[in-house]
PDB file of N, CA and C in Angstrom:
ATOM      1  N   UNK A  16     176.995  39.724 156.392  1.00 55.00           N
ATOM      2  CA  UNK A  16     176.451  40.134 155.099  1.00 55.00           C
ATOM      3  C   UNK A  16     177.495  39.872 154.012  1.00 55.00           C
ATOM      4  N   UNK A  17     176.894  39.249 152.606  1.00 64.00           N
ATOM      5  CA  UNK A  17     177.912  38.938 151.569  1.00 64.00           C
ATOM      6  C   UNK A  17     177.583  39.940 150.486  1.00 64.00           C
ATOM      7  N   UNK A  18     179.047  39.887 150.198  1.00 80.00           N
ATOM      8  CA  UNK A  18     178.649  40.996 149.101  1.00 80.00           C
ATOM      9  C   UNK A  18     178.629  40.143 147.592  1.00 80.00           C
ATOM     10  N   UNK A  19     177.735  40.511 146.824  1.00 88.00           N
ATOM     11  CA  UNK A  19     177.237  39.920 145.749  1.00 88.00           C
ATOM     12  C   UNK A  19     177.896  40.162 144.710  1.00 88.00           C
ATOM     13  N   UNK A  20     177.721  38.950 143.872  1.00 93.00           N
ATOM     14  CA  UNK A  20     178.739  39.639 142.496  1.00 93.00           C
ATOM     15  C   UNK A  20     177.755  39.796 141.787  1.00 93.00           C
ATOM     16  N   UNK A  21     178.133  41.654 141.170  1.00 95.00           N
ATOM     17  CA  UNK A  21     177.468  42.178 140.146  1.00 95.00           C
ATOM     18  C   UNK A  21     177.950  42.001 139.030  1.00 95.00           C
ATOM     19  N   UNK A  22     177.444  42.443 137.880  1.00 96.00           N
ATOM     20  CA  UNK A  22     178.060  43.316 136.613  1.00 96.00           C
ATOM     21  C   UNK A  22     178.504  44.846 136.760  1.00 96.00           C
ATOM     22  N   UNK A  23     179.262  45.457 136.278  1.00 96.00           N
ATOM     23  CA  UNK A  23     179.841  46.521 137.027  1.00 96.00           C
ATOM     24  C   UNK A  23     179.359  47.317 135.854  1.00 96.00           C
ATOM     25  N   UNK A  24     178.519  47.084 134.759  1.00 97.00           N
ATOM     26  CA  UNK A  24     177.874  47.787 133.566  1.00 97.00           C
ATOM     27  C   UNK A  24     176.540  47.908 133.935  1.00 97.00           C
ATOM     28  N   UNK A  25     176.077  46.893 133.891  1.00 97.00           N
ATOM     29  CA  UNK A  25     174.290  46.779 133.961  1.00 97.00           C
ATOM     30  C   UNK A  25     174.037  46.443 135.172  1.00 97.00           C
ATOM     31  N   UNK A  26     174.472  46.084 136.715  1.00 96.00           N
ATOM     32  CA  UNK A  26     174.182  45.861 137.402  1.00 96.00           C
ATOM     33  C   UNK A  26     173.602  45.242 137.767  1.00 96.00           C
ATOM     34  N   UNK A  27     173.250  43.978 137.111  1.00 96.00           N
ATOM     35  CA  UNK A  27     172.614  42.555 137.323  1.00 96.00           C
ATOM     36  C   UNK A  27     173.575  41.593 138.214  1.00 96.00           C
ATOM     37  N   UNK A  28     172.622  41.024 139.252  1.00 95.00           N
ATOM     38  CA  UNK A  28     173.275  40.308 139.943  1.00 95.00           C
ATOM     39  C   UNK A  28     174.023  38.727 138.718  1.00 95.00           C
ATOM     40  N   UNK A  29     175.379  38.593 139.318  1.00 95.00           N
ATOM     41  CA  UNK A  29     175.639  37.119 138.694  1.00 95.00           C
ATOM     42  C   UNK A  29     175.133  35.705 138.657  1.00 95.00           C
ATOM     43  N   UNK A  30     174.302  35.190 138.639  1.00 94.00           N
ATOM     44  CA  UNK A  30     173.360  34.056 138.696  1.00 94.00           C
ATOM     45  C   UNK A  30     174.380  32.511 138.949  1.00 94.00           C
ATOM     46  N   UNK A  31     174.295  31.457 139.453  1.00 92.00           N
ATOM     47  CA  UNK A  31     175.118  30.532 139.347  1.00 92.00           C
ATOM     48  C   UNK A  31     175.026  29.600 138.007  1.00 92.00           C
ATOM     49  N   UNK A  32     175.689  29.364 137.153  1.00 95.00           N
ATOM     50  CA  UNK A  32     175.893  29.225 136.016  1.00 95.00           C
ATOM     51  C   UNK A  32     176.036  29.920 135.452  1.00 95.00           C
ATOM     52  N   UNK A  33     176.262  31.339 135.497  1.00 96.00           N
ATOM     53  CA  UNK A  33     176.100  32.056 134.321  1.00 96.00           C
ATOM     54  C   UNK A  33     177.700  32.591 134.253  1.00 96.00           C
ATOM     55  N   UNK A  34     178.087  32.601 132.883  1.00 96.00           N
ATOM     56  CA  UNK A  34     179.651  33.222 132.259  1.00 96.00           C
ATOM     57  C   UNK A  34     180.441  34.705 132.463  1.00 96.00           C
ATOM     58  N   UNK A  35     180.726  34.644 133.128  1.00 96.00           N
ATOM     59  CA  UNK A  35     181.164  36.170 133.477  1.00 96.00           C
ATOM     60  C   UNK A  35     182.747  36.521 133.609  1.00 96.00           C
ATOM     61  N   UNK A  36     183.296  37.791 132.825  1.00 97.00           N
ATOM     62  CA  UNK A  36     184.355  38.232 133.086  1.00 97.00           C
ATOM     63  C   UNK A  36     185.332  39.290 134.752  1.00 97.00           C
ATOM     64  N   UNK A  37     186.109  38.464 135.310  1.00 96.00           N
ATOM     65  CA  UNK A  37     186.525  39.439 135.900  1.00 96.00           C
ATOM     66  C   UNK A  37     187.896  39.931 135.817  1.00 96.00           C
ATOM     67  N   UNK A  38     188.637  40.892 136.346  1.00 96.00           N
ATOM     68  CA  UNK A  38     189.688  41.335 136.381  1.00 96.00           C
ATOM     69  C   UNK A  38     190.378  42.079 137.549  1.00 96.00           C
ATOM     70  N   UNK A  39     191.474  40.879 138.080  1.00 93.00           N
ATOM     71  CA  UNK A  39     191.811  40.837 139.472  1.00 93.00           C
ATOM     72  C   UNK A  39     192.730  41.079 139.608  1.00 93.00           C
ATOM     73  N   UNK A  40     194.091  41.570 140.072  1.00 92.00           N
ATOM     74  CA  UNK A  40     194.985  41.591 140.625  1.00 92.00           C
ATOM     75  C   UNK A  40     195.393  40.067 141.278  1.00 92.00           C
ATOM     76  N   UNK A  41     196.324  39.788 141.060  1.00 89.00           N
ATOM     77  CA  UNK A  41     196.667  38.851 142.253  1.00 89.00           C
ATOM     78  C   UNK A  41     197.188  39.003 143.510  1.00 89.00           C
ATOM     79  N   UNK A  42     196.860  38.171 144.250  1.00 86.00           N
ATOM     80  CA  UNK A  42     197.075  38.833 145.818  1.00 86.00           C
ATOM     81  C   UNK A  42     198.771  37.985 146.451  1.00 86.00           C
ATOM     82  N   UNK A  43     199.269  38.455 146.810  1.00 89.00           N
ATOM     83  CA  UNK A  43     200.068  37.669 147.907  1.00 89.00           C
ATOM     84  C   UNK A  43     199.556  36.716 148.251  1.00 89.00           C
ATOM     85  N   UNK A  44     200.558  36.054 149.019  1.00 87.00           N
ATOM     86  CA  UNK A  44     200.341  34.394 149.788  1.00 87.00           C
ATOM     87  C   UNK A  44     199.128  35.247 150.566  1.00 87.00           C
ATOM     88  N   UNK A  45     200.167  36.157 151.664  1.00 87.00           N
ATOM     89  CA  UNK A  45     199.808  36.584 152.550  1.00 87.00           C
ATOM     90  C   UNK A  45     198.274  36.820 153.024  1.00 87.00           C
ATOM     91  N   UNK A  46     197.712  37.850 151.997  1.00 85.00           N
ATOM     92  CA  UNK A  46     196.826  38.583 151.581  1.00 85.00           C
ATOM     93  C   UNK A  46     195.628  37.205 150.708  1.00 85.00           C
ATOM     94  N   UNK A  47     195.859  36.192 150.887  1.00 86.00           N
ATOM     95  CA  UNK A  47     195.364  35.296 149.324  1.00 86.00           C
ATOM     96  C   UNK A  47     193.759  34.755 150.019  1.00 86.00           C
ATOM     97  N   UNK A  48     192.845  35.205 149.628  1.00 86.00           N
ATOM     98  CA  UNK A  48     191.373  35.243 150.365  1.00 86.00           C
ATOM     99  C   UNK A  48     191.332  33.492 150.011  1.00 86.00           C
ATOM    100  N   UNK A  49     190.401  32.933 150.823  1.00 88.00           N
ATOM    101  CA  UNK A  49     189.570  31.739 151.194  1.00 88.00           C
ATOM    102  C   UNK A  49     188.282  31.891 151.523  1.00 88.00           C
ATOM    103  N   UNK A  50     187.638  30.641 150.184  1.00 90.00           N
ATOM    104  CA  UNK A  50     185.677  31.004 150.837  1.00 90.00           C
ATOM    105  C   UNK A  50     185.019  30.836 149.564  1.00 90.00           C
ATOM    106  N   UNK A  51     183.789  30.830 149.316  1.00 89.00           N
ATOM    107  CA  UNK A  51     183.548  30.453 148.019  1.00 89.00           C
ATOM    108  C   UNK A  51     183.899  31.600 147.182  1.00 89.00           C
ATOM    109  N   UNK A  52     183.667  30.580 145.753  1.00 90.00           N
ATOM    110  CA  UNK A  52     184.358  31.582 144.517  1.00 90.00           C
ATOM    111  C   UNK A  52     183.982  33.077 144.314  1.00 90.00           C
ATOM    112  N   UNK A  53     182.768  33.235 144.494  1.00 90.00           N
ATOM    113  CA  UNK A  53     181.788  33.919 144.238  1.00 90.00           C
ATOM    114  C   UNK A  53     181.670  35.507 145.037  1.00 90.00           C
ATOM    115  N   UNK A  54     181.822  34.491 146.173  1.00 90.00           N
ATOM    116  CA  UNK A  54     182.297  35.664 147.344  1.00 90.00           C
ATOM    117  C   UNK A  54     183.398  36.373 147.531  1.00 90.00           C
ATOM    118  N   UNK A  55     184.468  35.188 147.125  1.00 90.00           N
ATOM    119  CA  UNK A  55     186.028  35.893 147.037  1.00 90.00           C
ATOM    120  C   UNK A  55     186.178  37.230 145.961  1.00 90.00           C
ATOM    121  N   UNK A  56     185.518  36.767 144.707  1.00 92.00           N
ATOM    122  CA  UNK A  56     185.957  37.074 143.433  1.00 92.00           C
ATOM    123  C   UNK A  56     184.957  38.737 143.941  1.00 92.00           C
ATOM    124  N   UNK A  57     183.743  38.398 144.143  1.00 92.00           N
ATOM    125  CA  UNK A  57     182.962  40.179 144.470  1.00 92.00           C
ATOM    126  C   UNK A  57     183.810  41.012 145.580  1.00 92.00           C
ATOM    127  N   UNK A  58     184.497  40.562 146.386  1.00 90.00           N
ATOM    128  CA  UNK A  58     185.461  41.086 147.494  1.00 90.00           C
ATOM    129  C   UNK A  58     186.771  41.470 146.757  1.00 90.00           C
ATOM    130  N   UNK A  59     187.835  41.265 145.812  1.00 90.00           N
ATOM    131  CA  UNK A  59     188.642  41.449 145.421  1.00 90.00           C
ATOM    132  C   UNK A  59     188.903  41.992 143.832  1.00 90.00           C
ATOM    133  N   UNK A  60     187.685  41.854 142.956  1.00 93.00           N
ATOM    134  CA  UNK A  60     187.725  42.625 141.474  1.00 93.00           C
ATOM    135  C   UNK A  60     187.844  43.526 141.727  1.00 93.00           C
ATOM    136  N   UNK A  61     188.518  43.862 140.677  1.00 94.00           N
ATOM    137  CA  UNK A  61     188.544  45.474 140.193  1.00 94.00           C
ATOM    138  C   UNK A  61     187.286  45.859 139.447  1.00 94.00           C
ATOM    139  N   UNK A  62     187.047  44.689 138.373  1.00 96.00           N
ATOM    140  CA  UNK A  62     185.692  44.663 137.192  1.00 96.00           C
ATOM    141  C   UNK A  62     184.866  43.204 137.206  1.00 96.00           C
ATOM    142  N   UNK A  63     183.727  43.433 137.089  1.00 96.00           N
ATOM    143  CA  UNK A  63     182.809  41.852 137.299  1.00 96.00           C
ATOM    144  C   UNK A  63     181.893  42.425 135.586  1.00 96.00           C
ATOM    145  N   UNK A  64     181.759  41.819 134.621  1.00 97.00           N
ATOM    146  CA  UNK A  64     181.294  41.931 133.674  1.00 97.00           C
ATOM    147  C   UNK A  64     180.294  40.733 133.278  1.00 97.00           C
ATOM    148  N   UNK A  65     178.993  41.048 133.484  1.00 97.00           N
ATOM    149  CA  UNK A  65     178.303  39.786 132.691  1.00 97.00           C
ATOM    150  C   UNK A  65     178.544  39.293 131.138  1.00 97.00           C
ATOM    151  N   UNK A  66     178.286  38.345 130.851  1.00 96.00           N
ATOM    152  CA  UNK A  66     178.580  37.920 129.493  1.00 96.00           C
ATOM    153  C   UNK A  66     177.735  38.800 128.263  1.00 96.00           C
ATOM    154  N   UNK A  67     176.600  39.267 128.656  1.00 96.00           N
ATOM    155  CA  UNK A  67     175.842  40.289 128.243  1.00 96.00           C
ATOM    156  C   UNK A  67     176.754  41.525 127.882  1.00 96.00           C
ATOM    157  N   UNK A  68     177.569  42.182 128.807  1.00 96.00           N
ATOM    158  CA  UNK A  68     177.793  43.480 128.742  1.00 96.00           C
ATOM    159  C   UNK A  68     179.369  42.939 128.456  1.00 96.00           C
ATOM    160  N   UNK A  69     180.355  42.357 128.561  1.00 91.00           N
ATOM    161  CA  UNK A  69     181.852  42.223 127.826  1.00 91.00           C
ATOM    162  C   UNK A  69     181.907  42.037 126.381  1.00 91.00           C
TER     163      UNK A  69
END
């Protein structure tokens, strides 16, 4: 099961094409995820913001 990237305001799923803010930490080498963008980025934000709600 993948976890989806939301908006962390309105809770709309992220659509492909569509502009969105996130805000990540960076990870270690160690720690440094592999896999699509989409998937990585909903697994490791802190905040997923649609262009709507930033």
């Amino acid at each position: 099961m993948t976890k989806e990237l939301t908006c962390a305001n309105c809770n709309r799923k992220i659509e492909e094409g569509e502009e969105f803010t996130a805000t990540i930490t960076m990870p270690s080498e160690k720690s440094m995820l592999v896999g699509r963008l989409d998937t990585t980025i909903a697994k490791v934000a802190k905040k997923v913001l649609c262009k709507n709600c930033n």
